[in-house]
Amino acid sequence: MNATGIGAAVRRKEDQRFITGKGQYTDDVNRAGQAYAAFVRSPHAHAEIRGIDTSAALAMPGVIAVLTGADLAADKIGGLICGWMIHSKDGSPMKAGAHPALAQGKVRYVGDHVAVVIAETALQARDAAEAVSVDYNVLPAVVDPAKVKGATAVHDVAPDNTVFSWQLGDKAGTDAAFASAAHVTRLDFINNRLVPNAIEPRAAVGDYDAGTDSFTLYTTSQNPHVARLVLSAFIGIAPENKLRVIAPDVGGGFGSKIFIYAEETVCVWAAKRVGRPVKWTADRTEAFLADAHGRDHVTRAELALDAKGKMLGLRVHTIANLGAYLSTFSSSVPTYLYAPLLSGQYDIPAIYAEVDGVYTNTAPVDAYRGAGRPEATFVVERLVEVAAREIGSDPVAFRKKNFVSKFPHQTPVIMNYDVGNYPAAMDKALELADYKGFARRKRESAKAGKLRGLGFSAYIEACGIAPSQAVGSLGAGVGLWESAEVRVNPTGSVEVLTGSHSHGQGHETTFAQLVSDRLGIGIDQVSVVHGDTDKVQFGMGTYGSRSGAVGMSAIVKALDKVIAKGRKVAAYVLEAAESDIEFKDGRFTVAGTDKGLAFGEVALQAYIAHKFSGQELEPGLKEGAFYDPTNFTFPAGVHICELEIDPDTGVARIDRWTAVDDFGTVINPMIVEGQVHGGIAQGVGQALLEGAHYDDEGQLVTASFMDYAMPRAGDLPSYTVGMTVTPCPSNPLGIKGCGEAGAIAAPPAVINAITDALGHEHVAMPATSQEIWRALQRMPTQMAAE
Amino acid sequence: MTTVSMTVNGKAVSADIEPRTLLVQFLRENLRLTGTHVGCDTSQCGACVVHLDGQAVKSCTVLALSCDGATVGTIEGLASDGALHPMQEAFREHHGLQCGFCTPGMIMSAVDIVARCGHHLDEQTIREELEGNICRCTGYHNIVKAIAAGAEAMGASSPMQHAAE
């Protein structure tokens, strides 16, 4: 193996700047003459705006302008969009209410954008924002997604607050399966609402150059080209060729930085309005109020079994809270990113899902790490665990009996699983977790007065999103290919320009490893360029664990073209037939001879062009490629959570965590394991700690790190991470994707472990010590005393 | 406006600031030392940790004026003569960072933990001591390993110098 090639645990190239404080995040960007924006936000969940008095604010020190929705409308700036069309069962299109970047007539959640103050300093802007006087007529708010019908309409276009009433699967066939079932397991639960909370808050610097009539937006984005496209084509800031979007170092995204938000839109628009660069950086409270949240499902799920414990059918009804406006990809998350994963790792002949997407007076809800797949996995793995107990089956044997075992496997809900080996991951996880020793550990815990439980989660996800034709047929407004350009310099060093974006994933290292592997050059000779629409021609960005499977596949295609051109150049220089030129380990050689050229020598020859005429071959060595996948990829695995509960306090302490994942080909195992660790932490956070809570009036009562419990080092264990490998057949590298697995797998593993410790009791997420303690009080006394 | 003077990373600095200016704002806006980050507004996340007269503090909760005459160390001052501090090196070696945003605060806290708790740190101690630093990317596993290794390396490289920090 090449020491810096595919499979090597290379230390990250990008770390030097991060560990020395030299990273360049958006808030570190300062433009000459910049002014600062502060937003006036709605204190009410639902209200009409009767008037906005900006006079006091305008009179305050340093204030340059106060702008409102009327100013946006006057400049013909369009509203924010949702880029995925969902149709209801009756064929009608989803009911998307208008989403102006600054409110026009109405506010619909606490934190909604009413006006922006631009001032000389950030503090002056904040002071003046306090002085903007808004006359509100407060309206009743609806907060509970299960109680939207009959409530005051959030948008007139959806009088019953239902955005869509969508279905997937075969209703009649599934109903028939349930009618013939020997056993049915039913569960009602809430998939708790989460706040993504990347530690870097969102930020934006908008700049306008009157000399060229062009805009630049520095922003915390996972997909700057999509941001430019939306800001240009839909919002109407400027034509694409007059708008440059730069996403520099980005401090975590987890989905929340995919979307095109009001604040970034306003900063770039206002820069021209006031003739100054405009900078805005969210504080954490603003992030809680106005970043898109995640999850928030109310679900009833049923699993039908035959008398032998084989799965016959699965039926789900979910109410998905979409918040007050449809965020950029919100409609796809509880539909096509959710229901097609309801088959899990199991061979289930009939599945039917109904999803009602609803408006409430809460922040918009959109993709958060896993995006639909954690919710689907929670449905499946909780049902499976409870069903196994109900029919008296061992949870491992029950899973294995129902695992998909032949590939490709067509599920009843769109997906065609290409490859996998589910029992192998289960067996490896059992071994790494010392499953055989669990009974002994449980006895030892009992002696100490503690309740020990073990929970499984056998998850599957669909990544590498995705074939453009496929997502187009499902309602996506964009294609989901990826682009790459490989620029070889005359001295043989290489720049790779990618449409993927790294915000912690380590692309500068892993993408360089791929180039090192293919071209036989060191990773120090490779630079990865991303996140700037003036440098990279176009790209779809990073989310859905797609950068390896899709982004790197595009690089492979471009590298193949570079090598093909290199062979032509080498043939001229070596005076051999092109068909006789071989490329291996960084050298072009004439087959069967010792004549050859190093990659760098061929690069130089390509640029000096002395050995061939321009009519025979174009000079230079630069190739680009677009790669459109042929299928989703299907990472899968088994996570095992073992924990101990103190029955006196209800505190659950995770003792062991075992993860065995099949991500296909792994480029850098160190980075992949790190992704697994982080995903597990977020999943454990959802299961034990995190929950965004609005009160009945729509006030977010968990709007700071003092009120919203983020997982801290002391809440988490060390993890045992293992892997199995079945290479993905649908992309040239065999990569499946790893970024979301932990967050998808973890929540049901935790809850299954808790219910295993307690007996049959269901426990809601987050299973805080209070929640667990209450569950203990509901249980028969002998169990609690055990 | 009021004048404040202090020593930052060994250099004497002085500026006229609004009295309400926080130390982190002074570092980032006046000195353009942008390695120190702001991740929250309630003194919880620890992205802003710097050393004030040798002790770790959250610079989002310290008024710059209260640091008049003080000595401040930030992430930018940790490496000396181009050589990384052992704790910086340990974070890279053990993949103790992903997006890098919490990292400066983590490293400054880690150096402080070693100063208070010594070079031989067990996992539980490190996890408890990291109460004031939040990372959303790593799940802490590799941060814990990095701090343990960095602490040992600090002891091995120059125990006197680092013990004095």
Tab-separated table of N, CA, C and O in Angstrom, chain A residues 115-153:
chain	number	residue	atom	x	y	z
A	115	ALA	N	-36.715	42.927	10.828
A	115	ALA	CA	-35.967	44.053	10.247
A	115	ALA	C	-34.486	43.816	10.508
A	115	ALA	O	-34.121	42.954	11.301
A	116	VAL	N	-33.675	44.598	9.797
A	116	VAL	CA	-32.231	44.516	10.041
A	116	VAL	C	-31.698	45.915	10.264
A	116	VAL	O	-32.110	46.858	9.586
A	117	VAL	N	-30.841	46.029	11.243
A	117	VAL	CA	-30.170	47.299	11.512
A	117	VAL	C	-28.717	47.157	11.073
A	117	VAL	O	-28.048	46.181	11.416
A	118	ILE	N	-28.258	48.136	10.300
A	118	ILE	CA	-26.861	48.151	9.857
A	118	ILE	C	-26.175	49.336	10.533
A	118	ILE	O	-26.685	50.462	10.446
A	119	ALA	N	-25.068	49.047	11.196
A	119	ALA	CA	-24.394	50.123	11.935
A	119	ALA	C	-22.887	49.972	11.833
A	119	ALA	O	-22.379	48.976	11.315
A	120	GLU	N	-22.202	50.978	12.364
A	120	GLU	CA	-20.741	51.001	12.252
A	120	GLU	C	-20.088	49.869	13.041
A	120	GLU	O	-19.051	49.356	12.650
A	121	THR	N	-20.653	49.521	14.178
A	121	THR	CA	-20.091	48.427	14.971
A	121	THR	C	-21.196	47.421	15.287
A	121	THR	O	-22.395	47.752	15.240
A	122	ALA	N	-20.775	46.237	15.644
A	122	ALA	CA	-21.750	45.192	15.962
A	122	ALA	C	-22.570	45.575	17.190
A	122	ALA	O	-23.784	45.326	17.246
A	123	LEU	N	-21.909	46.207	18.155
A	123	LEU	CA	-22.629	46.574	19.382
A	123	LEU	C	-23.636	47.686	19.105
A	123	LEU	O	-24.754	47.674	19.641
A	124	GLN	N	-23.256	48.633	18.260
A	124	GLN	CA	-24.204	49.704	17.913
A	124	GLN	C	-25.409	49.134	17.161
A	124	GLN	O	-26.546	49.562	17.381
A	125	ALA	N	-25.165	48.172	16.303
A	125	ALA	CA	-26.273	47.560	15.569
A	125	ALA	C	-27.225	46.851	16.541
A	125	ALA	O	-28.447	46.950	16.423
A	126	ARG	N	-26.654	46.167	17.499
A	126	ARG	CA	-27.488	45.472	18.487
A	126	ARG	C	-28.290	46.452	19.337
A	126	ARG	O	-29.471	46.225	19.609
A	127	ASP	N	-27.621	47.500	19.757
A	127	ASP	CA	-28.314	48.502	20.581
A	127	ASP	C	-29.502	49.068	19.807
A	127	ASP	O	-30.605	49.215	20.338
A	128	ALA	N	-29.265	49.382	18.542
A	128	ALA	CA	-30.322	50.016	17.746
A	128	ALA	C	-31.440	49.030	17.415
A	128	ALA	O	-32.611	49.421	17.308
A	129	ALA	N	-31.094	47.760	17.277
A	129	ALA	CA	-32.140	46.762	17.014
A	129	ALA	C	-33.137	46.729	18.167
A	129	ALA	O	-34.338	46.540	17.956
A	130	GLU	N	-32.628	46.976	19.363
A	130	GLU	CA	-33.512	47.019	20.535
A	130	GLU	C	-34.481	48.201	20.458
A	130	GLU	O	-35.547	48.178	21.070
A	131	ALA	N	-34.066	49.232	19.718
A	131	ALA	CA	-34.866	50.462	19.674
A	131	ALA	C	-35.879	50.475	18.535
A	131	ALA	O	-36.639	51.431	18.399
A	132	VAL	N	-35.864	49.435	17.692
A	132	VAL	CA	-36.877	49.360	16.638
A	132	VAL	C	-38.200	48.956	17.283
A	132	VAL	O	-38.271	47.947	17.996
A	133	SER	N	-39.215	49.788	17.051
A	133	SER	CA	-40.492	49.549	17.714
A	133	SER	C	-41.469	48.890	16.723
A	133	SER	O	-41.751	49.440	15.664
A	134	VAL	N	-41.933	47.721	17.086
A	134	VAL	CA	-42.829	46.980	16.192
A	134	VAL	C	-44.186	46.834	16.886
A	134	VAL	O	-44.261	46.422	18.050
A	135	ASP	N	-45.226	47.204	16.143
A	135	ASP	CA	-46.587	47.088	16.678
A	135	ASP	C	-47.170	45.749	16.222
A	135	ASP	O	-47.459	45.551	15.045
A	136	TYR	N	-47.306	44.821	17.154
A	136	TYR	CA	-47.782	43.479	16.827
A	136	TYR	C	-49.231	43.292	17.243
A	136	TYR	O	-49.642	43.743	18.316
A	137	ASN	N	-49.988	42.595	16.417
A	137	ASN	CA	-51.284	42.071	16.844
A	137	ASN	C	-51.097	40.564	17.033
A	137	ASN	O	-51.017	39.803	16.062
A	138	VAL	N	-50.987	40.135	18.288
A	138	VAL	CA	-50.600	38.755	18.569
A	138	VAL	C	-51.747	37.806	18.236
A	138	VAL	O	-52.905	38.046	18.582
A	139	LEU	N	-51.405	36.730	17.535
A	139	LEU	CA	-52.385	35.715	17.124
A	139	LEU	C	-52.142	34.428	17.909
A	139	LEU	O	-51.038	34.205	18.413
A	140	PRO	N	-53.154	33.579	17.977
A	140	PRO	CA	-52.930	32.284	18.646
A	140	PRO	C	-51.854	31.486	17.900
A	140	PRO	O	-51.795	31.515	16.673
A	141	ALA	N	-51.041	30.782	18.665
A	141	ALA	CA	-49.956	30.004	18.085
A	141	ALA	C	-50.269	28.519	18.185
A	141	ALA	O	-50.921	28.073	19.132
A	142	VAL	N	-49.806	27.777	17.206
A	142	VAL	CA	-49.899	26.314	17.285
A	142	VAL	C	-48.471	25.776	17.358
A	142	VAL	O	-47.600	26.172	16.582
A	143	VAL	N	-48.259	24.902	18.311
A	143	VAL	CA	-46.910	24.411	18.586
A	143	VAL	C	-46.833	22.899	18.445
A	143	VAL	O	-45.863	22.349	17.931
A	144	ASP	N	-47.878	22.223	18.893
A	144	ASP	CA	-47.876	20.752	18.904
A	144	ASP	C	-48.265	20.229	17.518
A	144	ASP	O	-49.379	20.484	17.048
A	145	PRO	N	-47.364	19.491	16.852
A	145	PRO	CA	-47.683	19.028	15.496
A	145	PRO	C	-48.885	18.094	15.441
A	145	PRO	O	-49.507	17.958	14.381
A	146	ALA	N	-49.228	17.498	16.548
A	146	ALA	CA	-50.387	16.599	16.559
A	146	ALA	C	-51.705	17.355	16.737
A	146	ALA	O	-52.773	16.762	16.704
A	147	LYS	N	-51.617	18.689	16.939
A	147	LYS	CA	-52.832	19.457	17.195
A	147	LYS	C	-52.982	20.633	16.239
A	147	LYS	O	-53.489	21.695	16.604
A	148	VAL	N	-52.544	20.461	15.001
A	148	VAL	CA	-52.572	21.602	14.080
A	148	VAL	C	-53.933	21.812	13.447
A	148	VAL	O	-54.272	22.927	13.047
A	149	LYS	N	-54.710	20.741	13.337
A	149	LYS	CA	-55.994	20.891	12.642
A	149	LYS	C	-56.952	21.699	13.506
A	149	LYS	O	-57.094	21.434	14.684
A	150	GLY	N	-57.560	22.690	12.896
A	150	GLY	CA	-58.459	23.560	13.647
A	150	GLY	C	-57.757	24.727	14.312
A	150	GLY	O	-58.399	25.652	14.800
A	151	ALA	N	-56.437	24.695	14.360
A	151	ALA	CA	-55.703	25.825	14.942
A	151	ALA	C	-55.641	26.953	13.917
A	151	ALA	O	-55.891	26.753	12.731
A	152	THR	N	-55.298	28.147	14.391
A	152	THR	CA	-55.142	29.285	13.488
A	152	THR	C	-54.118	28.940	12.411
A	152	THR	O	-53.044	28.414	12.711
A	153	ALA	N	-54.459	29.238	11.182
A	153	ALA	CA	-53.574	28.855	10.077
A	153	ALA	C	-52.274	29.644	10.131
A	153	ALA	O	-52.278	30.865	10.285
